[in-house]
Coordinates of C-alpha atoms in Angstrom, one line a residue:
A1150 CA 11.0 -23.1 -3.4
I1151 CA 9.6 -22.3 0.1
I1152 CA 6.9 -20.0 -1.3
S1153 CA 5.8 -22.3 -4.0
G1154 CA 5.9 -25.2 -1.5
A1155 CA 3.4 -23.3 0.7
A1156 CA 1.3 -22.6 -2.4
L1157 CA 1.4 -26.3 -3.3
I1158 CA 0.2 -27.5 0.1
N1159 CA -2.8 -25.2 -0.1
A1160 CA -3.6 -25.8 -3.7
L1161 CA -3.7 -29.6 -3.1
E1162 CA -6.0 -29.0 -0.2
L1163 CA -8.4 -27.1 -2.4
A1164 CA -8.1 -29.6 -5.2
N1165 CA -8.8 -32.4 -2.7
K1166 CA -5.6 -34.3 -3.8
K1167 CA -3.0 -36.2 -1.7
I1168 CA 0.6 -35.0 -2.2
G1169 CA 1.9 -38.6 -2.3
E1170 CA -0.4 -39.5 -5.2
I1171 CA -0.1 -36.6 -7.6
K1172 CA 1.7 -36.6 -10.9
M1173 CA 3.9 -33.6 -11.4
V1174 CA 5.6 -32.1 -14.5
I1175 CA 8.4 -29.6 -14.0
C1176 CA 9.3 -27.5 -17.1
G1177 CA 12.8 -26.2 -16.5
A1178 CA 15.8 -27.7 -14.8
G1179 CA 17.9 -24.7 -13.7
A1180 CA 18.8 -24.0 -10.1
A1181 CA 15.3 -22.7 -9.2
A1182 CA 13.6 -25.8 -10.6
I1183 CA 16.0 -28.2 -8.8
S1184 CA 15.5 -26.3 -5.6
C1185 CA 11.7 -26.4 -6.0
A1186 CA 11.8 -30.1 -6.9
K1187 CA 13.8 -30.9 -3.7
M1188 CA 11.2 -29.0 -1.6
Y1189 CA 8.3 -30.8 -3.2
K1190 CA 10.0 -34.1 -2.6
S1191 CA 10.5 -33.1 1.1
L1192 CA 6.8 -32.3 1.3
G1193 CA 5.8 -35.7 0.1
V1194 CA 5.8 -35.7 -3.7
K1195 CA 7.2 -39.1 -4.8
K1196 CA 10.3 -38.9 -7.0
K1197 CA 8.8 -41.5 -9.4
N1198 CA 5.8 -39.1 -10.0
I1199 CA 8.0 -36.2 -11.0
L1200 CA 8.9 -35.7 -14.7
M1201 CA 11.4 -32.9 -15.2
F1202 CA 12.2 -31.3 -18.6
D1203 CA 15.2 -29.2 -19.7
S1204 CA 15.8 -27.7 -23.1
K1205 CA 16.7 -31.2 -24.5
G1206 CA 13.6 -32.9 -23.3
L1207 CA 12.7 -35.3 -20.4
I1208 CA 15.5 -35.9 -17.9
N1209 CA 15.6 -39.7 -17.8
V1210 CA 18.0 -42.6 -17.2
K1211 CA 18.9 -42.8 -20.9
R1212 CA 20.3 -39.3 -21.0
E1213 CA 24.1 -39.0 -20.8
N1214 CA 26.3 -36.3 -19.3
L1215 CA 23.7 -35.1 -16.8
S1216 CA 24.8 -32.9 -13.9
H1217 CA 24.7 -34.3 -10.4
E1218 CA 21.6 -32.1 -9.6
K1219 CA 19.7 -33.3 -12.7
K1220 CA 20.5 -37.0 -12.0
L1221 CA 18.6 -36.6 -8.7
F1222 CA 15.4 -36.2 -10.7
S1223 CA 16.2 -38.5 -13.6
S1224 CA 13.1 -40.5 -14.4
K1225 CA 13.0 -44.2 -15.2
N1226 CA 10.3 -43.4 -17.8
T1227 CA 11.9 -43.7 -21.2
E1228 CA 8.7 -43.7 -23.3
I1229 CA 7.7 -40.1 -22.9
E1230 CA 9.6 -37.8 -25.2
Y1231 CA 7.6 -34.5 -25.4
L1232 CA 6.4 -32.1 -22.7
A1233 CA 2.8 -32.4 -24.0
D1234 CA 2.8 -36.1 -23.5
A1235 CA 4.0 -35.7 -19.9
V1236 CA 1.4 -33.1 -19.1
N1237 CA -1.4 -35.3 -20.3
G1238 CA -3.1 -36.8 -17.3
S1239 CA -0.9 -34.9 -14.8
D1240 CA -2.1 -33.1 -11.7
V1241 CA 0.5 -30.4 -11.3
F1242 CA 2.5 -28.3 -13.8
I1243 CA 5.5 -26.3 -12.5
G1244 CA 6.9 -23.8 -14.9
L1245 CA 10.3 -22.4 -14.3
S1246 CA 11.4 -21.9 -17.9
K1247 CA 10.2 -19.3 -20.4
A1248 CA 7.0 -17.9 -21.9
D1249 CA 4.5 -20.0 -24.0
M1250 CA 5.8 -23.4 -23.1
M1251 CA 2.2 -24.6 -22.2
S1252 CA -0.6 -24.6 -24.7
K1253 CA -4.4 -24.6 -24.2
E1254 CA -4.5 -28.2 -25.4
M1255 CA -1.9 -29.2 -22.8
L1256 CA -3.9 -27.6 -20.1
L1257 CA -7.1 -29.3 -21.2
S1258 CA -5.3 -32.7 -21.1
M1259 CA -4.6 -32.3 -17.3
N1260 CA -6.6 -34.1 -14.7
K1261 CA -9.6 -32.5 -12.8
N1262 CA -8.7 -29.4 -10.7
P1263 CA -5.3 -28.9 -12.4
I1264 CA -2.6 -27.0 -10.4
V1265 CA -0.5 -24.7 -12.6
F1266 CA 2.4 -22.7 -11.2
A1267 CA 3.6 -20.8 -14.3
M1268 CA 6.5 -18.8 -12.7
A1269 CA 8.6 -17.7 -15.7
N1270 CA 9.2 -13.9 -15.6
P1271 CA 8.2 -11.5 -17.0
D1272 CA 5.8 -13.7 -19.0
P1273 CA 4.6 -17.1 -17.7
E1274 CA 4.5 -20.4 -19.5
I1275 CA 0.8 -19.8 -20.2
S1276 CA -0.9 -16.5 -19.8
Y1277 CA -3.2 -16.2 -16.8
K1278 CA -6.1 -14.9 -18.8
V1279 CA -5.8 -17.8 -21.3
A1280 CA -5.4 -20.4 -18.5
V1281 CA -8.5 -19.3 -16.5
K1282 CA -10.6 -19.0 -19.6
T1283 CA -9.6 -22.5 -20.7
R1284 CA -10.2 -24.3 -17.4
D1285 CA -12.6 -22.9 -14.8
D1286 CA -11.4 -25.5 -12.3
I1287 CA -7.7 -24.4 -12.5
I1288 CA -5.7 -23.3 -9.4
M1289 CA -3.0 -21.1 -10.8
A1290 CA 0.0 -19.1 -9.5
T1291 CA 2.5 -16.9 -11.4
G1292 CA 5.5 -14.8 -10.5
R1293 CA 3.5 -11.6 -11.4
S1294 CA 1.9 -9.1 -9.0
D1295 CA -0.9 -8.3 -11.4
H1296 CA -2.4 -11.8 -11.0
P1297 CA -3.7 -13.7 -8.0
N1298 CA -1.2 -16.0 -6.1
Q1299 CA 2.1 -14.3 -6.8
V1300 CA 5.0 -16.6 -5.9
N1301 CA 7.6 -14.1 -4.8
N1302 CA 10.7 -14.6 -2.6
V1303 CA 9.9 -11.4 -0.7
L1304 CA 7.4 -13.5 1.2
G1305 CA 10.3 -15.7 2.6
F1306 CA 13.8 -14.5 2.6
P1307 CA 13.6 -11.4 5.0
F1308 CA 11.6 -13.3 7.5
I1309 CA 13.5 -16.6 7.4
F1310 CA 16.8 -14.7 8.0
R1311 CA 15.1 -12.7 10.8
G1312 CA 14.2 -15.9 12.7
A1313 CA 17.6 -17.4 12.0
L1314 CA 19.5 -14.3 13.2
D1315 CA 17.4 -13.9 16.4
V1316 CA 18.5 -17.3 17.7
R1317 CA 21.9 -17.1 16.1
A1318 CA 21.4 -20.2 14.1
T1319 CA 24.6 -21.8 12.8
K1320 CA 22.8 -22.7 9.5
I1321 CA 19.5 -22.7 7.8
N1322 CA 18.5 -26.4 7.8
E1323 CA 15.6 -28.3 6.2
E1324 CA 13.5 -28.1 9.4
M1325 CA 13.7 -24.3 9.3
K1326 CA 12.7 -24.2 5.7
M1327 CA 9.8 -26.6 6.3
A1328 CA 8.6 -24.4 9.2
A1329 CA 8.6 -21.4 6.9
V1330 CA 6.6 -23.4 4.3
Y1331 CA 3.9 -24.4 6.8
S1332 CA 3.7 -21.0 8.5
L1333 CA 3.1 -19.3 5.1
A1334 CA 0.5 -22.0 4.2
N1335 CA -1.3 -21.6 7.5
L1336 CA -1.3 -17.8 7.4
A1337 CA -3.2 -17.9 4.1
K1338 CA -6.1 -19.6 5.9
E1339 CA -6.4 -16.9 8.5
P1340 CA -8.7 -13.9 8.2
V1341 CA -7.1 -11.2 6.0
P1342 CA -6.6 -7.7 7.6
E1343 CA -8.6 -5.0 6.0
Y1344 CA -5.6 -2.9 5.1
V1345 CA -4.3 -5.8 2.9
N1346 CA -7.7 -5.8 1.1
I1347 CA -7.3 -2.1 0.5
I1348 CA -3.8 -2.4 -0.9
Y1349 CA -4.9 -5.0 -3.5
K1350 CA -8.3 -3.4 -4.2
E1351 CA -10.1 -6.5 -3.0
K1352 CA -13.4 -6.6 -1.3
K1353 CA -12.6 -9.5 0.9
L1354 CA -9.6 -11.8 0.4
S1355 CA -10.1 -15.3 1.8
F1356 CA -8.6 -18.7 1.4
G1357 CA -9.5 -20.1 -2.0
K1358 CA -8.4 -20.6 -5.6
D1359 CA -7.4 -16.9 -5.9
Y1360 CA -5.7 -16.7 -2.5
I1361 CA -3.5 -19.7 -1.7
I1362 CA -0.5 -17.8 -0.3
P1363 CA -0.3 -14.5 1.6
K1364 CA 0.2 -11.2 -0.2
P1365 CA 3.7 -9.6 -0.1
F1366 CA 2.4 -6.5 1.8
D1367 CA 0.8 -8.5 4.6
P1368 CA 2.3 -7.1 7.8
R1369 CA 1.5 -10.3 9.7
L1370 CA 4.4 -12.0 7.9
I1371 CA 7.0 -10.3 10.2
S1372 CA 5.4 -11.8 13.3
T1373 CA 4.6 -15.2 11.9
V1374 CA 7.4 -16.6 9.7
P1375 CA 10.4 -15.6 11.9
V1376 CA 8.7 -17.2 15.0
A1377 CA 8.2 -20.5 13.1
V1378 CA 11.8 -20.5 11.8
A1379 CA 13.3 -19.6 15.2
K1380 CA 11.3 -22.4 16.9
A1381 CA 12.5 -24.9 14.3
A1382 CA 16.1 -23.8 14.7
I1383 CA 15.9 -24.3 18.5
D1384 CA 14.1 -27.7 18.2
S1385 CA 16.6 -29.0 15.6
G1386 CA 19.6 -28.0 17.6
V1387 CA 21.2 -25.3 15.4
A1388 CA 20.3 -22.3 17.6
S1389 CA 23.0 -20.7 19.7
V1390 CA 20.5 -18.8 21.9
S1391 CA 17.0 -19.7 23.1
I1392 CA 13.7 -17.7 23.3
D1393 CA 11.7 -18.1 26.5
N1394 CA 8.7 -15.8 25.8
W1395 CA 7.3 -16.4 22.3
V1396 CA 4.4 -14.0 22.8
K1397 CA 6.8 -11.2 23.7
Y1398 CA 9.1 -12.1 20.8
S1399 CA 6.2 -12.0 18.3
R1400 CA 5.1 -8.6 19.7
D1401 CA 8.7 -7.3 19.5
L1402 CA 8.9 -8.4 15.9
D1403 CA 5.8 -6.3 15.1
K1404 CA 7.3 -3.3 16.9
R1405 CA 10.6 -3.6 14.9
K1406 CA 8.7 -3.3 11.7
G1407 CA 6.9 -0.3 13.2
N1408 CA 3.2 0.6 13.2
D1409 CA 4.0 3.9 11.5
D1410 CA 6.2 2.3 8.9
R1411 CA 3.5 -0.2 8.1
I1412 CA 0.9 2.6 7.5
I1413 CA 3.4 4.5 5.4
R1414 CA 4.1 1.4 3.4
L1415 CA 0.4 0.9 3.0
I1416 CA -0.1 4.4 1.7
R1417 CA 2.8 4.2 -0.7
A1418 CA 1.7 0.7 -1.9
K1419 CA -1.8 2.0 -2.6
A1420 CA -0.5 4.9 -4.6
K1421 CA 1.6 2.5 -6.7
L1422 CA -1.5 0.6 -7.8
D1423 CA -2.5 3.5 -10.1
P1424 CA 0.3 6.2 -10.3
K1425 CA -0.8 9.7 -11.2
K1426 CA 0.9 12.8 -12.7
I1427 CA 2.0 15.2 -9.9
I1428 CA 3.3 18.7 -10.5
Y1429 CA 5.9 19.9 -8.0
T1430 CA 6.0 23.8 -8.0
E1431 CA 9.5 24.0 -6.4
A1432 CA 11.4 21.2 -8.1
D1433 CA 14.5 23.5 -8.2
R1434 CA 14.8 22.9 -4.5
L1435 CA 17.1 20.0 -3.6
D1436 CA 14.8 18.2 -1.2
V1437 CA 11.8 18.5 -3.5
L1438 CA 13.8 17.1 -6.4
K1439 CA 15.1 14.2 -4.2
A1440 CA 11.5 13.4 -3.2
A1441 CA 10.5 13.5 -6.9
Q1442 CA 13.3 11.1 -7.7
I1443 CA 12.1 8.6 -5.0
V1444 CA 8.5 9.1 -6.1
Y1445 CA 9.4 8.3 -9.7
E1446 CA 11.8 5.4 -9.0
E1447 CA 9.4 3.7 -6.6
G1448 CA 6.5 4.0 -9.1
I1449 CA 4.4 6.2 -6.8
A1450 CA 3.8 8.9 -9.4
E1451 CA 5.0 10.5 -12.6
P1452 CA 6.5 13.9 -11.5
I1453 CA 6.2 17.1 -13.5
L1454 CA 9.0 19.4 -12.4
M1455 CA 8.4 23.2 -12.2
G1456 CA 11.2 25.6 -11.6
R1457 CA 14.3 27.1 -13.3
V1458 CA 15.4 24.5 -15.8
D1459 CA 19.1 25.2 -15.5
R1460 CA 19.0 24.7 -11.7
I1461 CA 16.8 21.6 -12.0
K1462 CA 19.2 20.0 -14.5
K1463 CA 22.2 20.9 -12.4
L1464 CA 20.6 19.3 -9.3
M1465 CA 19.6 16.2 -11.3
K1466 CA 23.2 15.7 -12.3
E1467 CA 24.3 16.1 -8.7
I1468 CA 21.9 13.4 -7.3
D1469 CA 22.3 11.1 -10.4
F1470 CA 18.6 11.6 -11.4
K1471 CA 18.9 10.5 -15.1
H1472 CA 15.3 10.1 -16.0
K1473 CA 13.8 12.4 -18.6
L1474 CA 10.8 14.1 -17.0
K1475 CA 8.7 17.1 -18.1
I1476 CA 10.2 20.3 -16.8
I1477 CA 8.2 23.6 -16.8
D1478 CA 10.2 26.9 -16.6
L1479 CA 7.8 29.8 -16.7
S1480 CA 10.6 32.3 -17.5
L1481 CA 11.3 30.7 -20.9
D1482 CA 9.8 32.0 -24.1
K1483 CA 8.2 28.7 -24.9
S1484 CA 6.0 29.0 -21.9
K1485 CA 4.5 32.4 -23.0
N1486 CA 1.7 31.0 -25.2
K1487 CA 0.4 28.6 -22.5
I1488 CA 0.6 31.4 -19.9
K1489 CA -1.6 33.6 -22.1
R1490 CA -4.0 30.7 -22.8
F1491 CA -4.3 29.9 -19.1
G1492 CA -4.6 33.6 -18.3
K1493 CA -7.6 34.0 -20.6
I1494 CA -9.3 31.0 -19.0
F1495 CA -8.7 32.4 -15.5
Y1496 CA -9.9 35.8 -16.7
K1497 CA -13.2 34.3 -17.8
Q1498 CA -13.5 32.5 -14.5
R1499 CA -12.8 35.6 -12.3
K1500 CA -13.8 38.7 -14.4
D1501 CA -17.1 39.1 -12.5
K1502 CA -14.9 39.6 -9.4
G1503 CA -13.1 42.6 -11.0
L1504 CA -10.1 40.8 -12.5
T1505 CA -8.7 42.2 -15.7
L1506 CA -7.1 40.1 -18.5
S1507 CA -3.7 41.7 -18.0
Q1508 CA -3.9 40.9 -14.2
A1509 CA -4.9 37.3 -15.0
I1510 CA -2.0 36.8 -17.3
K1511 CA 0.4 38.3 -14.8
L1512 CA -0.9 36.0 -12.1
L1513 CA -0.5 32.9 -14.4
R1514 CA 3.2 33.7 -14.7
T1515 CA 3.5 32.6 -11.1
R1516 CA 4.0 28.9 -10.2
D1517 CA 1.1 28.2 -8.0
Y1518 CA -1.5 29.8 -10.3
F1519 CA 0.0 28.1 -13.3
A1520 CA 0.3 24.7 -11.6
S1521 CA -3.3 24.9 -10.2
M1522 CA -4.6 25.6 -13.7
M1523 CA -2.7 22.6 -15.1
V1524 CA -4.5 20.4 -12.5
K1525 CA -7.9 22.1 -13.2
L1526 CA -7.6 21.4 -16.9
G1527 CA -6.4 17.8 -16.4
E1528 CA -2.8 18.3 -17.6
A1529 CA -1.7 17.0 -14.2
D1530 CA -3.7 14.9 -11.7
A1531 CA -2.3 16.4 -8.5
L1532 CA -0.3 19.3 -7.1
V1533 CA 2.2 19.4 -4.3
S1534 CA 3.4 22.8 -3.2
G1535 CA 4.4 25.0 -0.2
Y1536 CA 8.0 23.8 0.4
S1537 CA 9.4 27.3 1.1
R1538 CA 6.3 29.5 1.6
S1539 CA 3.7 30.0 4.2
Y1540 CA 0.4 28.1 4.1
P1541 CA -1.8 31.2 3.5
E1542 CA 0.4 32.4 0.7
V1543 CA 0.2 29.0 -1.1
I1544 CA -3.5 28.3 -0.6
K1545 CA -4.8 31.6 -1.9
P1546 CA -4.1 30.9 -5.6
I1547 CA -5.2 27.3 -5.2
L1548 CA -8.6 28.5 -3.9
K1549 CA -9.0 31.0 -6.6
V1550 CA -8.1 28.7 -9.5
I1551 CA -9.5 25.3 -8.3
G1552 CA -11.9 26.2 -5.5
K1553 CA -14.1 24.0 -3.4
G1554 CA -15.7 20.8 -4.5
K1555 CA -19.3 20.5 -5.3
G1556 CA -21.5 20.8 -2.2
V1557 CA -18.5 21.7 0.0
R1558 CA -19.2 24.5 2.6
K1559 CA -15.6 25.1 3.7
I1560 CA -12.3 23.5 3.1
A1561 CA -10.4 22.1 6.1
A1562 CA -7.2 20.2 6.9
T1563 CA -6.5 17.0 8.9
N1564 CA -3.3 15.5 10.0
L1565 CA -2.8 11.7 10.2
M1566 CA -0.7 11.2 13.3
L1567 CA 1.1 7.8 13.6
T1568 CA 1.3 7.6 17.4
S1569 CA 2.6 4.9 19.7
K1570 CA -1.1 3.9 20.3
G1571 CA -1.9 3.7 16.6
P1572 CA -3.0 6.1 13.8
I1573 CA -5.4 9.0 14.6
F1574 CA -6.7 11.9 12.5
L1575 CA -6.7 15.4 14.0
S1576 CA -9.0 18.1 12.5
D1577 CA -8.9 21.0 11.7
T1578 CA -5.2 21.7 12.1
S1579 CA -4.5 24.4 9.6
I1580 CA -7.4 26.4 8.1
N1581 CA -10.6 27.3 10.1
I1582 CA -9.9 29.5 13.1
D1583 CA -13.2 29.2 14.9
P1584 CA -15.7 27.2 13.0
A1585 CA -19.4 27.4 13.7
Y1586 CA -21.2 24.3 14.9
N1587 CA -22.4 23.3 11.4
D1588 CA -19.0 23.9 9.9
L1589 CA -17.5 21.7 12.7
A1590 CA -20.0 19.0 11.7
Y1591 CA -19.0 19.2 8.0
I1592 CA -15.3 19.1 9.0
S1593 CA -16.1 15.9 10.8
I1594 CA -17.8 14.4 7.8
M1595 CA -14.9 15.3 5.5
T1596 CA -12.4 13.8 8.0
A1597 CA -14.5 10.6 8.1
N1598 CA -14.4 10.4 4.3
T1599 CA -10.6 10.9 4.4
A1600 CA -10.3 8.1 6.9
K1601 CA -12.3 5.8 4.7
M1602 CA -10.1 6.7 1.8
F1603 CA -7.2 5.1 3.8
G1604 CA -9.3 2.1 4.8
Y1605 CA -10.3 3.1 8.3
N1606 CA -13.8 2.9 9.7
P1607 CA -14.3 6.4 11.2
V1608 CA -14.9 6.6 15.0
I1609 CA -15.2 10.3 15.9
A1610 CA -14.7 12.1 19.2
M1611 CA -15.9 15.7 19.2
L1612 CA -13.5 17.3 21.8
S1613 CA -14.2 19.9 24.4
Y1614 CA -13.0 20.9 27.9
S1615 CA -16.3 19.4 29.2
N1616 CA -18.0 16.1 29.0
F1617 CA -21.5 15.5 27.6
G1618 CA -23.3 18.7 28.6
S1619 CA -21.5 19.3 31.9
S1620 CA -21.0 22.9 30.9
S1621 CA -23.3 25.5 29.3
H1622 CA -20.5 27.7 28.0
P1623 CA -21.0 28.7 24.3
M1624 CA -17.8 26.8 23.3
A1625 CA -19.2 23.5 24.8
N1626 CA -22.6 24.2 23.4
K1627 CA -21.1 24.6 19.9
V1628 CA -19.6 21.1 20.1
E1629 CA -22.8 19.7 21.5
N1630 CA -24.8 21.2 18.6
A1631 CA -22.3 19.8 16.1
V1632 CA -22.9 16.3 17.5
K1633 CA -26.7 16.7 17.3
F1634 CA -26.3 17.9 13.7
L1635 CA -24.2 14.9 12.8
R1636 CA -26.6 12.5 14.3
R1637 CA -29.5 13.9 12.3
S1638 CA -27.6 14.2 9.0
N1639 CA -25.5 11.0 9.3
P1640 CA -27.2 8.6 11.7
N1641 CA -24.8 5.7 10.8
L1642 CA -21.7 7.7 11.7
I1643 CA -20.1 6.6 15.0
V1644 CA -19.6 10.0 16.8
D1645 CA -20.0 11.3 20.4
G1646 CA -19.3 14.4 22.4
P1647 CA -18.6 16.9 23.7
I1648 CA -15.9 14.8 25.4
Q1649 CA -12.6 15.5 27.0
S1650 CA -9.6 14.1 25.2
D1651 CA -8.5 11.7 28.0
F1652 CA -12.0 10.1 28.2
A1653 CA -12.1 9.8 24.4
L1654 CA -8.8 7.9 24.3
N1655 CA -9.1 5.8 27.5
K1656 CA -11.9 3.2 27.2
L1657 CA -11.7 2.2 30.8
M1658 CA -12.2 5.8 32.0
L1659 CA -15.1 6.3 29.5
T1660 CA -17.0 3.1 30.3
N1661 CA -16.6 3.6 34.1
K1662 CA -18.2 7.0 34.0
F1663 CA -20.2 7.2 30.8
E1664 CA -21.2 3.6 30.0
E1665 CA -23.8 4.7 27.5
S1666 CA -21.4 6.6 25.3
K1667 CA -21.3 5.5 21.6
L1668 CA -17.5 5.4 21.9
G1669 CA -17.4 2.9 24.7
N1670 CA -16.6 -0.2 22.7
Q1671 CA -14.8 1.6 19.9
K1672 CA -11.3 2.7 19.2
V1673 CA -11.4 6.4 18.4
N1674 CA -9.4 7.3 15.3
I1675 CA -10.6 10.8 14.7
L1676 CA -10.4 13.8 17.0
V1677 CA -12.3 16.9 16.0
F1678 CA -11.2 20.0 17.9
P1679 CA -13.4 23.1 18.6
N1680 CA -11.0 25.5 17.0
L1681 CA -7.7 25.9 15.2
D1682 CA -5.7 26.8 18.3
S1683 CA -6.5 23.5 20.1
A1684 CA -6.0 21.3 17.0
N1685 CA -2.7 22.9 15.8
I1686 CA -1.2 23.0 19.3
T1687 CA -2.2 19.4 20.0
Y1688 CA -0.8 17.9 16.8
K1689 CA 2.6 19.6 17.3
V1690 CA 2.8 18.6 20.9
I1691 CA 2.0 14.9 20.0
K1692 CA 4.7 15.1 17.3
E1693 CA 7.4 16.3 19.7
I1694 CA 6.5 14.5 22.9
D1695 CA 5.3 11.2 21.5
G1696 CA 7.7 11.1 18.6
A1697 CA 4.7 10.6 16.4
K1698 CA 5.1 10.9 12.6
S1699 CA 2.7 13.4 11.1
I1700 CA 1.3 13.0 7.5
G1701 CA -0.3 16.2 6.5
P1702 CA -1.9 18.6 6.7
I1703 CA -4.2 16.8 4.2
I1704 CA -6.5 19.4 2.6
M1705 CA -10.1 18.3 2.4
G1706 CA -12.9 19.8 0.3
L1707 CA -11.0 21.1 -2.8
D1708 CA -12.3 20.3 -6.2
K1709 CA -9.0 18.6 -7.2
A1710 CA -6.1 16.7 -5.5
V1711 CA -4.0 19.5 -4.3
H1712 CA -1.8 19.3 -1.1
I1713 CA 0.3 21.8 0.7
L1714 CA 3.5 20.9 2.6
Q1715 CA 4.5 22.2 6.0
L1716 CA 7.3 24.8 5.7
K1717 CA 10.7 23.1 4.9
P1718 CA 9.6 19.5 5.3
S1719 CA 11.9 16.5 5.0
V1720 CA 12.3 14.5 1.9
E1721 CA 10.4 11.6 3.5
E1722 CA 7.5 14.0 4.3
I1723 CA 7.4 15.2 0.7
V1724 CA 7.3 11.6 -0.5
N1725 CA 4.5 10.7 1.9
M1726 CA 2.5 13.8 0.9
S1727 CA 3.0 12.8 -2.8
A1728 CA 1.5 9.4 -2.1
I1729 CA -1.4 11.1 -0.3
A1730 CA -2.0 13.2 -3.4
V1731 CA -2.0 10.2 -5.7
I1732 CA -4.5 8.3 -3.5
D1733 CA -6.7 11.5 -3.4
A1734 CA -6.6 11.6 -7.2
Q1735 CA -7.4 7.9 -7.4
S1736 CA -10.4 8.3 -5.2
R1737 CA -11.8 11.1 -7.4
N1738 CA -11.5 8.8 -10.4
E1739 CA -13.4 6.1 -8.6

């Protein structure tokens, strides 16, 4: 009721209609319909203008044996018998019944700029495609996430209860509900954060027919709705405690949700938009299998499990993982033919490097070679490996089977660090020991592209122990040459250096001493280090001292979506890396 109430306020504004004058038809008379009708009445819809239908027809004064709730919306109109007659000449249709209750003809009979909330699940009273094709002036909402304007309780309940609990409200009254309605309605008119656009694959969401209520993944909800509800509770006298500093309360709410959690939710949500097939090379390890279960049940990806089939099935039983998924056990006879076929393909690929057919087939009996070939041939979209083995050991077969992408000089790795000051990418944390200046430049470009993949506008600081030519040491010169190379090859890229890390991250320090730096008015979100030592040490120090979460290392430059875990990662880290792998595969399709 609260969510649809907010949607109704905004829909009426767009339709240029006054709430006290509209004619409304409600199809359905269950608890949800009654609750919504009460809300609409509180918002200003006149009872005489509401016609409510149940399975027996119009609820009117002639009907007998009506429940108390239905009597509240019993109409004095005894002439209308059918739903189609009621819809004719109406302004708003509210559907809380079942599929196909509204026809094209009924929709055509509604007044100009009709408002249709077809909220039956899983299929609405009239399909979205049919409705928008029938009337180009329609303002429509459904209960589905695959259409604009999803009316979903997730927009309300968690945040309403948060506000109520924070002031220890003795009850949730009408004033608090109305506050939630108007806060949601007003939020939809505010500029939409870029990360919300990314999740929903929208170029630019803005208030209009296709955006009358906020999206469920909008992180602003946590610092908007509870504040409105808490204020209403205090003002209406049902709060047991007061809040003196509303700005601080709003900030605290944002912190409770957690910046790092928000980004992780964003990554997982983006993966869910187009799940891919991921092969896990060590699915017979408990943590890997637990992660695969979460990935499958949350709709992030479709796991392909590789390992000893008896061990996998035993573990699946232990963790109550009942779904039937593809399991690949290379020790079984049924895998032999595919091993030989893959071996022949690999032999043709590497014979000019001295590889024999028997050697190729032998290598394809191992998990990383076989899994890499599956991804190369399109039998899986992505690969996640490295749970129990060292990075160099895992990446070797991947490089041999899959190799670098077209035009890539060197592969590299970046870690997305979710710090107390916000997200930041660190490169190269895992692969290139002492890259030359041009390799350093290409690492920067690949990191910038990775940042864009996650919706960030790259702002790059090329780090050194010196600032902007203050040292002529070869190490500082290397970074300076990399910056020059980047400015020539990518003039639109925001990059500067050589620069010390404290100047890169402290705007005040930077602008006071180097006011002409391109980073002066920017928030740096990419740090590129001069060598592997400095990058790897820094990311691990940040992780331990700052308590930052690390997502990665994210491999950049491979021809396919392949990602390697740090040794013995947690279940959460495996799930996050799986989501990264899905997004990587998605971006390649795009």
